[in-house]
Short mmCIF file of C-alpha atoms in Angstrom, two decimals:
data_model
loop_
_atom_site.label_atom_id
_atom_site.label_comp_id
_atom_site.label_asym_id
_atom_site.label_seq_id
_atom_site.Cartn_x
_atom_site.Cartn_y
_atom_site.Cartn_z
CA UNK A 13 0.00 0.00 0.00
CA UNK A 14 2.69 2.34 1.11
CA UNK A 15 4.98 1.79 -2.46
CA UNK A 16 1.75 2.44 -4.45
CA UNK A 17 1.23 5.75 -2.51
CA UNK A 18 5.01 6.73 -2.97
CA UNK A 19 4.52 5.76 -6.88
CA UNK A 20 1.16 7.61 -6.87
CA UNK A 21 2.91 10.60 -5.42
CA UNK A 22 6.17 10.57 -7.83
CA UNK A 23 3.58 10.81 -10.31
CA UNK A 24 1.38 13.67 -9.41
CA UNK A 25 5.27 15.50 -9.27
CA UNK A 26 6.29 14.38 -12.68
CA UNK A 27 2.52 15.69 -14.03
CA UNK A 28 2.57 18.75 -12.24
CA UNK A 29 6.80 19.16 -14.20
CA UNK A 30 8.47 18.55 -10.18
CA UNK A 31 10.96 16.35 -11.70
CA UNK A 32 13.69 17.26 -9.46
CA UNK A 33 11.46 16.06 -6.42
CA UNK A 34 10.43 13.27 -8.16
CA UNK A 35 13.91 12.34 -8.68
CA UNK A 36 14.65 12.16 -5.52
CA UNK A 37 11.70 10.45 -3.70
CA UNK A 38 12.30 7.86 -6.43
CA UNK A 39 15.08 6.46 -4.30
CA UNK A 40 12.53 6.02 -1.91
CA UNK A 41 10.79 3.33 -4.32
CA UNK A 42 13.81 1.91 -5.70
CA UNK A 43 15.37 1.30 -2.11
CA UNK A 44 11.81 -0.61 -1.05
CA UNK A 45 12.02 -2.38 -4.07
CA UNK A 46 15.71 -3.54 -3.10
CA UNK A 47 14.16 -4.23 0.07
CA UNK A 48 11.71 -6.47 -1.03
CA UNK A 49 14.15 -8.63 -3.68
CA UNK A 50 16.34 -8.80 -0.68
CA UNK A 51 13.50 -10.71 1.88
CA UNK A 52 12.12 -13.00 -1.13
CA UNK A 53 15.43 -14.35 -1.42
CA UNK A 54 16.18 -14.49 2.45
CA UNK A 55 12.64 -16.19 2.17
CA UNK A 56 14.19 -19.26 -0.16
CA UNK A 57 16.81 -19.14 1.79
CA UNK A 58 15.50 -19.81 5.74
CA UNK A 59 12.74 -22.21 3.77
CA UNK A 60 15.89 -23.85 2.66
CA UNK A 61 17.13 -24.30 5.92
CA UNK A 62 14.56 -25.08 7.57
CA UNK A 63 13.72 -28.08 5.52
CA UNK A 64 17.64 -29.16 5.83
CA UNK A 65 17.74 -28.15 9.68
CA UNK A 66 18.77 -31.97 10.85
CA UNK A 67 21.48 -31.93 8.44
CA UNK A 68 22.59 -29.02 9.35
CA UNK A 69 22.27 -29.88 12.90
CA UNK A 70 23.98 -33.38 12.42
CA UNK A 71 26.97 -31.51 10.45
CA UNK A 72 30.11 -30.92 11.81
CA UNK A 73 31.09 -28.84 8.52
CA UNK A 74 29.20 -26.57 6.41
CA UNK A 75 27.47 -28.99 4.00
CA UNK A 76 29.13 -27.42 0.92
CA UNK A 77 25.36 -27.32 -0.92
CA UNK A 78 24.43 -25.23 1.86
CA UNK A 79 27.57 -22.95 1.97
CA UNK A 80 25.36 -20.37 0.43
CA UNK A 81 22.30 -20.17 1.90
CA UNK A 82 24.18 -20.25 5.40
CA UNK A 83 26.39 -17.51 4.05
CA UNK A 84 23.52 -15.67 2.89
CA UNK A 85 21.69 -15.66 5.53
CA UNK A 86 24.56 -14.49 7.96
CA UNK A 87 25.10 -11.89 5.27
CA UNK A 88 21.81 -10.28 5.86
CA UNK A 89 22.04 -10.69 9.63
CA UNK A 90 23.28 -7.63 10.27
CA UNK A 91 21.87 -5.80 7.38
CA UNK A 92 18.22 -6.19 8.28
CA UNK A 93 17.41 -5.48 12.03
CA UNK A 94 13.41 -6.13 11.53
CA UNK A 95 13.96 -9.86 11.61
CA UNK A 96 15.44 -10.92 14.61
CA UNK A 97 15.16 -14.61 13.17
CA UNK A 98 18.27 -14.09 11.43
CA UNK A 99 20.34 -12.76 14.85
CA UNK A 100 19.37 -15.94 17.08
CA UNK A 101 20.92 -18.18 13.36
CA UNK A 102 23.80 -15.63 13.33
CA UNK A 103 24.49 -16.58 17.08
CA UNK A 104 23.96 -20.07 16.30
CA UNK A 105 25.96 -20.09 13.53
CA UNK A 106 28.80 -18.39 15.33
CA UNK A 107 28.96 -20.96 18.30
CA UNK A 108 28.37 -23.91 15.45
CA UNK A 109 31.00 -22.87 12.53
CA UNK A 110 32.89 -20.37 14.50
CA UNK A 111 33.51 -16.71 14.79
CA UNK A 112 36.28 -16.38 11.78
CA UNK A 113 33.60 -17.68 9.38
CA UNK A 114 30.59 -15.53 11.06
CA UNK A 115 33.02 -12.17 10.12
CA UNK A 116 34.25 -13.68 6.66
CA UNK A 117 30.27 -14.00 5.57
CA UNK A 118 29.51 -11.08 7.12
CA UNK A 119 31.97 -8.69 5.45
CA UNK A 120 31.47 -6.75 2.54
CA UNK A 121 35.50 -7.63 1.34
CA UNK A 122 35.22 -11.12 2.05
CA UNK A 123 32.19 -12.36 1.57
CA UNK A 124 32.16 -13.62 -1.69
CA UNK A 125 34.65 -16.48 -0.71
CA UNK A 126 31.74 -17.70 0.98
CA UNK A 127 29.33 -17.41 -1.41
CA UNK A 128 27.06 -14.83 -0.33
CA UNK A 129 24.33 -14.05 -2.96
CA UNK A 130 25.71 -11.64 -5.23
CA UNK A 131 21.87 -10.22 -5.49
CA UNK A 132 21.24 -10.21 -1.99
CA UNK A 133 24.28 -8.18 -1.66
CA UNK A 134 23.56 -5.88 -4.34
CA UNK A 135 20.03 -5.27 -2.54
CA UNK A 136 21.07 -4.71 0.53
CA UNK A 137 23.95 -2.05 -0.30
CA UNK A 138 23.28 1.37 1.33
CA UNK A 139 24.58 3.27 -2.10
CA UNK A 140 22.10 5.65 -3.61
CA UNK A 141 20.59 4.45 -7.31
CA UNK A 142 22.39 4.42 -10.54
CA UNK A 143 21.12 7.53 -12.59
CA UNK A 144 20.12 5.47 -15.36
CA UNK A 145 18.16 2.77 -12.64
CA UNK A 146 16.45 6.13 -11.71
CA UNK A 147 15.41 7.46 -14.62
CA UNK A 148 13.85 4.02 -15.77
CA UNK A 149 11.78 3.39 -12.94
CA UNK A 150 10.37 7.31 -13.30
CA UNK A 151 9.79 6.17 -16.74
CA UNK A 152 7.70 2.82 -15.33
CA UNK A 153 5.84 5.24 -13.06
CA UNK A 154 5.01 8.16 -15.73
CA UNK A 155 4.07 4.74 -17.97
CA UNK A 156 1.68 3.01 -15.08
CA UNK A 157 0.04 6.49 -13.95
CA UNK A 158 -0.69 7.84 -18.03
CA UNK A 159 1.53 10.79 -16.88
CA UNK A 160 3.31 12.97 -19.94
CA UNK A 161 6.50 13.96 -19.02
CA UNK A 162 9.70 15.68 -20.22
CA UNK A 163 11.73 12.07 -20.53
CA UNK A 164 14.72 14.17 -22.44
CA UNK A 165 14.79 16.42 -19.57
CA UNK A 166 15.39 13.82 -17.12
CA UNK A 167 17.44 11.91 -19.65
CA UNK A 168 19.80 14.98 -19.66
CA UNK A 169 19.76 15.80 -15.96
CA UNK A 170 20.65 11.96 -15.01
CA UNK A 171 22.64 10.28 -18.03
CA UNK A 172 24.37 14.02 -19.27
CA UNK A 173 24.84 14.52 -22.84
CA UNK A 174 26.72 11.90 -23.93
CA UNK A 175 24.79 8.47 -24.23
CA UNK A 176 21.47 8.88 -24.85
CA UNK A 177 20.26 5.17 -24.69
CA UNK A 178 18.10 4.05 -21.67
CA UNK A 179 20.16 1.17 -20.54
CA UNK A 180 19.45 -0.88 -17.56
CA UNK A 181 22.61 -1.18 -15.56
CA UNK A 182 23.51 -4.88 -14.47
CA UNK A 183 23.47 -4.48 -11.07
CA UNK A 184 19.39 -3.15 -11.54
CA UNK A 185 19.09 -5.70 -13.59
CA UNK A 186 19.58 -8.02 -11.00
CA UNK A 187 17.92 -6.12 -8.37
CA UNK A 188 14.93 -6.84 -10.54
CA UNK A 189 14.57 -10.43 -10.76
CA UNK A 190 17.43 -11.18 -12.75
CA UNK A 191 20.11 -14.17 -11.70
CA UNK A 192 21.22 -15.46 -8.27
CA UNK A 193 23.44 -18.34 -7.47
CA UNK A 194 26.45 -17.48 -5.36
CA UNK A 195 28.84 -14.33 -5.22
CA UNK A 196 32.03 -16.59 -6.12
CA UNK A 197 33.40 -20.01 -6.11
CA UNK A 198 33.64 -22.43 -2.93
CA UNK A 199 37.07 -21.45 -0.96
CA UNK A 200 40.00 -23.49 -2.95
CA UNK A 201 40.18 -27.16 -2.01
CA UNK A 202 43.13 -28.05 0.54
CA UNK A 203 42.93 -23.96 1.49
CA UNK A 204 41.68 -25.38 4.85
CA UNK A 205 38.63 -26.73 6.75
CA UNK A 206 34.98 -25.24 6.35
CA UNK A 207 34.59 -23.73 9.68
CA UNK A 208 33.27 -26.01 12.02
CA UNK A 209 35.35 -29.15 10.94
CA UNK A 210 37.95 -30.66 14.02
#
């Protein structure tokens, strides 16, 4: 209800020629839409787990087809304070696998060894929009709300001169439904034991 209030309002601004407040309470939309990607994918992923929770339990070691989901999960731990699900499996996972795995899954620079979903991280990145992620999602709003607007204008303001091409950057692209799978390759055989192992 909220988002289709926000979009209702961007579009009153755009009619009405506001485009530089409708630029900015964009970000508004494009964030909850972030937010949203980011909790149906935790959703798959605590499903996941919950299915696989005795062999998880029984484990001594990260089963390595769960190395991303448990990764994942720790990931967003931190990221999203409104479900506190995901501190009591960060503690658990802590006192289970061990604190030098907890901080290598939770941190931005290392987190891809363990496979954290490259989306998830993309979605829940405090950076604000790409210009040309902004100016399409005006565009979907102008487009949903029959609202005539000055697109060259706002093609100008956000893109500059050069490139005049609406392109969808990849990182939006995958905000929006596109790919998953893991943010890099399992950690290099014989590097070690998966945390937990004795």
């Amino acid at each position: 209800m909220q988002m289709r209030q926000y979009r209702k309002d961007i579009a009153e601004l755009l009619r009405t020629g506001k485009q530089d407040y409708a630029r900015i309470r964009v970000e508004a939309v494009i964030r909850e839409q972030l937010t949203l990607t980011a909790y149906e994918i935790l959703e798959l992923y605590l499903e996941l787990l919950a299915v696989r929770s005795s062999l998880v339990a029984n484990s001594k070691e990260i089963p390595r087809d769960m190395v991303e989901a448990l990764s994942s999960v720790l990931y967003a731990a931190s990221r999203v304070p409104d479900l506190p699900e995901l501190t009591t499996l960060h503690k658990m996972f802590m006192q289970k696998y061990g604190k030098e795995y907890v901080a290598e899954a939770c941190s931005d620079v290392t987190c891809t060894r363990w496979m954290v979903n490259e989306n998830l991280r993309h979605c829940l990145t405090i950076e604000p929009p790409e210009p040309a992620l902004k100016l399409e999602t005006l565009s979907e709003i102008a487009q949903e709300f029959g609202v005539e607007w000055d697109m060259d204008r706002a093609r100008r303001d956000l893109l500059g001169d050069g490139d005049h091409m609406m392109q969808l950057p990849a990182a939006a692209a995958a905000a929006t439904g596109g790919g998953g799978g893991g943010g890099g390759p399992l950690p290099p055989m014989g590097s070690g034991p998966i945390p937990g192992s004795s």
